[in-house]
Amino acid sequence: MSSRRPKSSGDLGSCELEASPRLWVVARPRFDLASAEALLDSEGLSWRVGEGATEAENLIEMGGRLCYLSFGERQSPKSNREYIRHLIVHGHESVLEHASWSFVLMGVSRGFSHQLVRHRAGFSFSQLSQQYVDHRTGPMVMPQLVQRVPAAADRWEAAVENSREAYRELLRLLKEEGADLPPREKLRAIRSAARTLLPEGAETKILFTANARSLRHFLATRGSVEGDEEMRQVSALLLVLLQREAPSVFADFKVEELADGLPVVRLRSQGG
Ligand SMILES: Cc1cc2nc3c(=O)[nH]c(=O)nc-3n(C[C@H](O)[C@H](O)[C@H](O)COP(=O)(O)OP(=O)(O)OC[C@H]3O[C@@H](n4cnc5c(N)ncnc54)[C@H](O)[C@@H]3O)c2cc1C
């Protein structure tokens, strides 16, 4: 996933041209097993908790078991992985909504983030502002497709620098406007006008929180759209993290590599 072309050494200040996606988990479910056992005990129930499940997986399993009171003698010998697989296969997926994670994603384009935020169910977003944050410099996301064709990369760089120069020029030309507004609103007005010149390749940063069900839907819908390289890259980063966080929940997805050297995320049941 690294760039194949040296970074630009042109006179672009701190304008980095080849940002690539980076993803971190910054919050994850905590499951209070002692509490769960105490409350079950108060109902005369017990739960044989399987070994090795993560807190997210235990939370989901407890949600499922509570629906049927399948504790104590009613507990089937299924492992956590089998139990969660059973929930998914039988469409009892609302239980997956109890586990959610928060991620910070950087090095992606505004164009990409516009697609990401279309996911409404079970997702929450906090994204870098183009009104409060100056964009005269900063990273840009050059598509890998463009990086592979030197003439296209040169054209792309020139176009990006033109639009950023126009952005800077507009900030200068508008700096006396909005004198009747409070200073903060004046700046917002000027940046709002100038941002219309920023390319879709402008790098953005976004913190998002999503639950296991919505993440599965995202991976299934977006991970294998072969012509969407940025979406494929982010989906693969996401899956690698999620298979550490809750392997039972995401075991039916796999990462493959296509001929362009970039990953694709598929359901194991999918061909290709
Ligand atoms: C290949 C591809 C091409 C696309 N092209 C375009 C495009 O050209 N233009 C465009 O605008 N978008 C496009 N999209 C985005 C797409 O239409 C969805 O907005 C996006 O994928 C989010 O999917 P979703 O609505 O299923 O997800 P979510 O919003 O997370 O919803 C998850 C699920 O919840 C249910 N749901 C959510 N909201 C409602 C509701 N209001 N009513 C009923 N059920 C609901 C649905 O079952 C839905 O699948 C494209 C997506 C893909 C994968």
Short mmCIF file of N, CA, C and O in Angstrom, two decimals, residues 14-24 104-113 127-130 133-135 137-142 156 160 164 198-206 230:
data_model
loop_
_atom_site.label_atom_id
_atom_site.label_comp_id
_atom_site.label_asym_id
_atom_site.label_seq_id
_atom_site.Cartn_x
_atom_site.Cartn_y
_atom_site.Cartn_z
N SER A 14 4.75 22.79 2.77
CA SER A 14 4.51 21.55 3.50
C SER A 14 3.41 20.73 2.84
O SER A 14 2.80 19.89 3.47
N CYS A 15 3.17 20.99 1.56
CA CYS A 15 2.09 20.27 0.87
C CYS A 15 2.54 18.88 0.47
O CYS A 15 3.16 18.68 -0.56
N GLU A 16 2.26 17.90 1.31
CA GLU A 16 2.62 16.52 1.01
C GLU A 16 1.60 15.97 0.02
O GLU A 16 0.40 16.16 0.18
N LEU A 17 2.10 15.29 -1.02
CA LEU A 17 1.20 14.94 -2.11
C LEU A 17 0.69 13.51 -2.09
O LEU A 17 -0.18 13.15 -2.85
N GLU A 18 1.27 12.68 -1.25
CA GLU A 18 0.91 11.27 -1.35
C GLU A 18 0.56 10.67 -0.01
O GLU A 18 1.13 9.68 0.42
N ALA A 19 -0.38 11.29 0.68
CA ALA A 19 -0.85 10.72 1.94
C ALA A 19 -1.54 9.41 1.63
O ALA A 19 -2.14 9.24 0.57
N SER A 20 -1.42 8.43 2.53
CA SER A 20 -2.14 7.17 2.33
C SER A 20 -2.87 6.82 3.63
O SER A 20 -2.52 7.31 4.71
N PRO A 21 -3.91 5.97 3.52
CA PRO A 21 -4.79 5.75 4.69
C PRO A 21 -4.05 5.15 5.88
O PRO A 21 -3.24 4.23 5.73
N ARG A 22 -4.36 5.71 7.05
CA ARG A 22 -3.86 5.17 8.32
C ARG A 22 -5.05 5.09 9.27
O ARG A 22 -5.85 6.02 9.34
N LEU A 23 -5.12 4.00 10.00
CA LEU A 23 -6.31 3.77 10.83
C LEU A 23 -5.89 3.25 12.21
O LEU A 23 -5.05 2.36 12.31
N TRP A 24 -6.49 3.81 13.23
CA TRP A 24 -6.23 3.37 14.61
C TRP A 24 -7.55 3.09 15.31
O TRP A 24 -8.53 3.81 15.09
N VAL A 104 -9.78 6.33 14.47
CA VAL A 104 -9.31 7.57 13.84
C VAL A 104 -8.72 7.18 12.49
O VAL A 104 -7.88 6.27 12.42
N LEU A 105 -9.20 7.84 11.47
CA LEU A 105 -8.76 7.57 10.10
C LEU A 105 -8.12 8.85 9.55
O LEU A 105 -8.72 9.93 9.65
N MET A 106 -6.91 8.70 9.04
CA MET A 106 -6.21 9.84 8.44
C MET A 106 -5.66 9.42 7.08
O MET A 106 -5.59 8.22 6.78
N GLY A 107 -5.25 10.41 6.30
CA GLY A 107 -4.61 10.09 5.02
C GLY A 107 -5.60 9.64 3.96
O GLY A 107 -5.23 8.96 3.02
N VAL A 108 -6.87 10.01 4.15
CA VAL A 108 -7.87 9.71 3.12
C VAL A 108 -8.38 11.02 2.52
O VAL A 108 -8.26 12.08 3.13
N SER A 109 -8.95 10.93 1.33
CA SER A 109 -9.39 12.14 0.64
C SER A 109 -10.79 12.56 1.10
O SER A 109 -11.56 11.74 1.60
N ARG A 110 -11.08 13.83 0.86
CA ARG A 110 -12.45 14.30 1.13
C ARG A 110 -13.45 13.54 0.27
O ARG A 110 -14.57 13.28 0.69
N GLY A 111 -13.04 13.19 -0.94
CA GLY A 111 -13.92 12.41 -1.81
C GLY A 111 -14.29 11.09 -1.15
O GLY A 111 -15.45 10.67 -1.13
N PHE A 112 -13.29 10.42 -0.56
CA PHE A 112 -13.55 9.17 0.12
C PHE A 112 -14.47 9.39 1.32
O PHE A 112 -15.43 8.63 1.54
N SER A 113 -14.18 10.43 2.09
CA SER A 113 -14.97 10.60 3.33
C SER A 113 -16.43 10.90 3.00
O SER A 113 -17.32 10.57 3.78
N GLN A 127 -15.40 15.06 11.92
CA GLN A 127 -14.45 15.23 10.82
C GLN A 127 -13.79 16.59 10.84
O GLN A 127 -14.39 17.60 11.21
N LEU A 128 -12.53 16.60 10.39
CA LEU A 128 -11.75 17.83 10.24
C LEU A 128 -12.57 18.89 9.49
O LEU A 128 -13.13 18.61 8.43
N SER A 129 -12.60 20.10 10.05
CA SER A 129 -13.39 21.17 9.45
C SER A 129 -12.58 21.96 8.43
O SER A 129 -11.42 22.30 8.68
N GLN A 130 -13.21 22.28 7.31
CA GLN A 130 -12.56 23.16 6.32
C GLN A 130 -12.96 24.61 6.58
O GLN A 130 -12.54 25.50 5.85
N VAL A 133 -10.31 25.15 10.06
CA VAL A 133 -8.90 24.81 9.86
C VAL A 133 -8.44 25.31 8.49
O VAL A 133 -9.10 25.06 7.47
N ASP A 134 -7.32 26.00 8.52
CA ASP A 134 -6.76 26.57 7.29
C ASP A 134 -6.22 25.44 6.39
O ASP A 134 -5.58 24.51 6.86
N HIS A 135 -6.49 25.54 5.10
CA HIS A 135 -6.05 24.49 4.17
C HIS A 135 -5.09 25.01 3.10
O HIS A 135 -5.02 24.48 2.01
N THR A 137 -1.96 24.76 3.20
CA THR A 137 -0.99 23.67 3.01
C THR A 137 -1.60 22.43 3.63
O THR A 137 -2.71 22.48 4.17
N GLY A 138 -0.86 21.34 3.55
CA GLY A 138 -1.38 20.10 4.14
C GLY A 138 -1.37 19.00 3.11
O GLY A 138 -1.23 19.24 1.92
N PRO A 139 -1.52 17.75 3.58
CA PRO A 139 -1.40 16.62 2.67
C PRO A 139 -2.51 16.55 1.63
O PRO A 139 -3.62 17.05 1.84
N MET A 140 -2.17 15.93 0.51
CA MET A 140 -3.14 15.60 -0.53
C MET A 140 -3.03 14.10 -0.78
O MET A 140 -1.98 13.51 -0.56
N VAL A 141 -4.11 13.51 -1.24
CA VAL A 141 -4.11 12.06 -1.49
C VAL A 141 -4.08 11.81 -3.00
O VAL A 141 -5.09 11.97 -3.69
N MET A 142 -2.89 11.44 -3.48
CA MET A 142 -2.77 11.13 -4.91
C MET A 142 -3.18 9.67 -5.13
O MET A 142 -2.58 8.77 -4.53
N TRP A 156 -1.47 15.81 -12.38
CA TRP A 156 -2.24 15.87 -11.14
C TRP A 156 -1.60 16.87 -10.17
O TRP A 156 -2.28 17.71 -9.59
N VAL A 160 -3.30 20.27 -8.75
CA VAL A 160 -3.48 20.46 -7.30
C VAL A 160 -2.84 21.77 -6.86
O VAL A 160 -3.43 22.55 -6.11
N ARG A 164 -4.67 25.03 -5.17
CA ARG A 164 -4.29 25.53 -3.85
C ARG A 164 -3.81 26.97 -3.93
O ARG A 164 -4.05 27.76 -3.03
N LEU A 198 -10.95 23.80 -3.14
CA LEU A 198 -10.08 22.69 -2.75
C LEU A 198 -10.45 21.43 -3.52
O LEU A 198 -11.63 21.15 -3.72
N PRO A 199 -9.45 20.65 -3.92
CA PRO A 199 -9.75 19.42 -4.65
C PRO A 199 -10.34 18.36 -3.73
O PRO A 199 -10.13 18.39 -2.51
N GLU A 200 -11.02 17.40 -4.35
CA GLU A 200 -11.56 16.26 -3.58
C GLU A 200 -10.44 15.42 -3.00
O GLU A 200 -10.65 14.62 -2.10
N GLY A 201 -9.23 15.60 -3.53
CA GLY A 201 -8.09 14.85 -3.02
C GLY A 201 -7.49 15.44 -1.75
O GLY A 201 -6.53 14.88 -1.21
N ALA A 202 -8.04 16.55 -1.26
CA ALA A 202 -7.52 17.13 -0.01
C ALA A 202 -7.65 16.09 1.10
O ALA A 202 -8.69 15.47 1.27
N GLU A 203 -6.56 15.94 1.87
CA GLU A 203 -6.59 14.93 2.94
C GLU A 203 -7.56 15.35 4.03
O GLU A 203 -7.65 16.54 4.37
N THR A 204 -8.27 14.38 4.60
CA THR A 204 -9.12 14.67 5.74
C THR A 204 -8.79 13.70 6.87
O THR A 204 -8.13 12.66 6.65
N LYS A 205 -9.22 14.08 8.06
CA LYS A 205 -9.05 13.23 9.24
C LYS A 205 -10.44 13.06 9.83
O LYS A 205 -11.21 14.02 9.89
N ILE A 206 -10.74 11.86 10.27
CA ILE A 206 -12.10 11.63 10.75
C ILE A 206 -12.07 10.61 11.88
O ILE A 206 -11.36 9.60 11.80
N GLU A 230 -9.40 3.46 -2.87
CA GLU A 230 -9.29 4.01 -1.52
C GLU A 230 -10.21 3.26 -0.56
O GLU A 230 -9.85 2.95 0.58
#
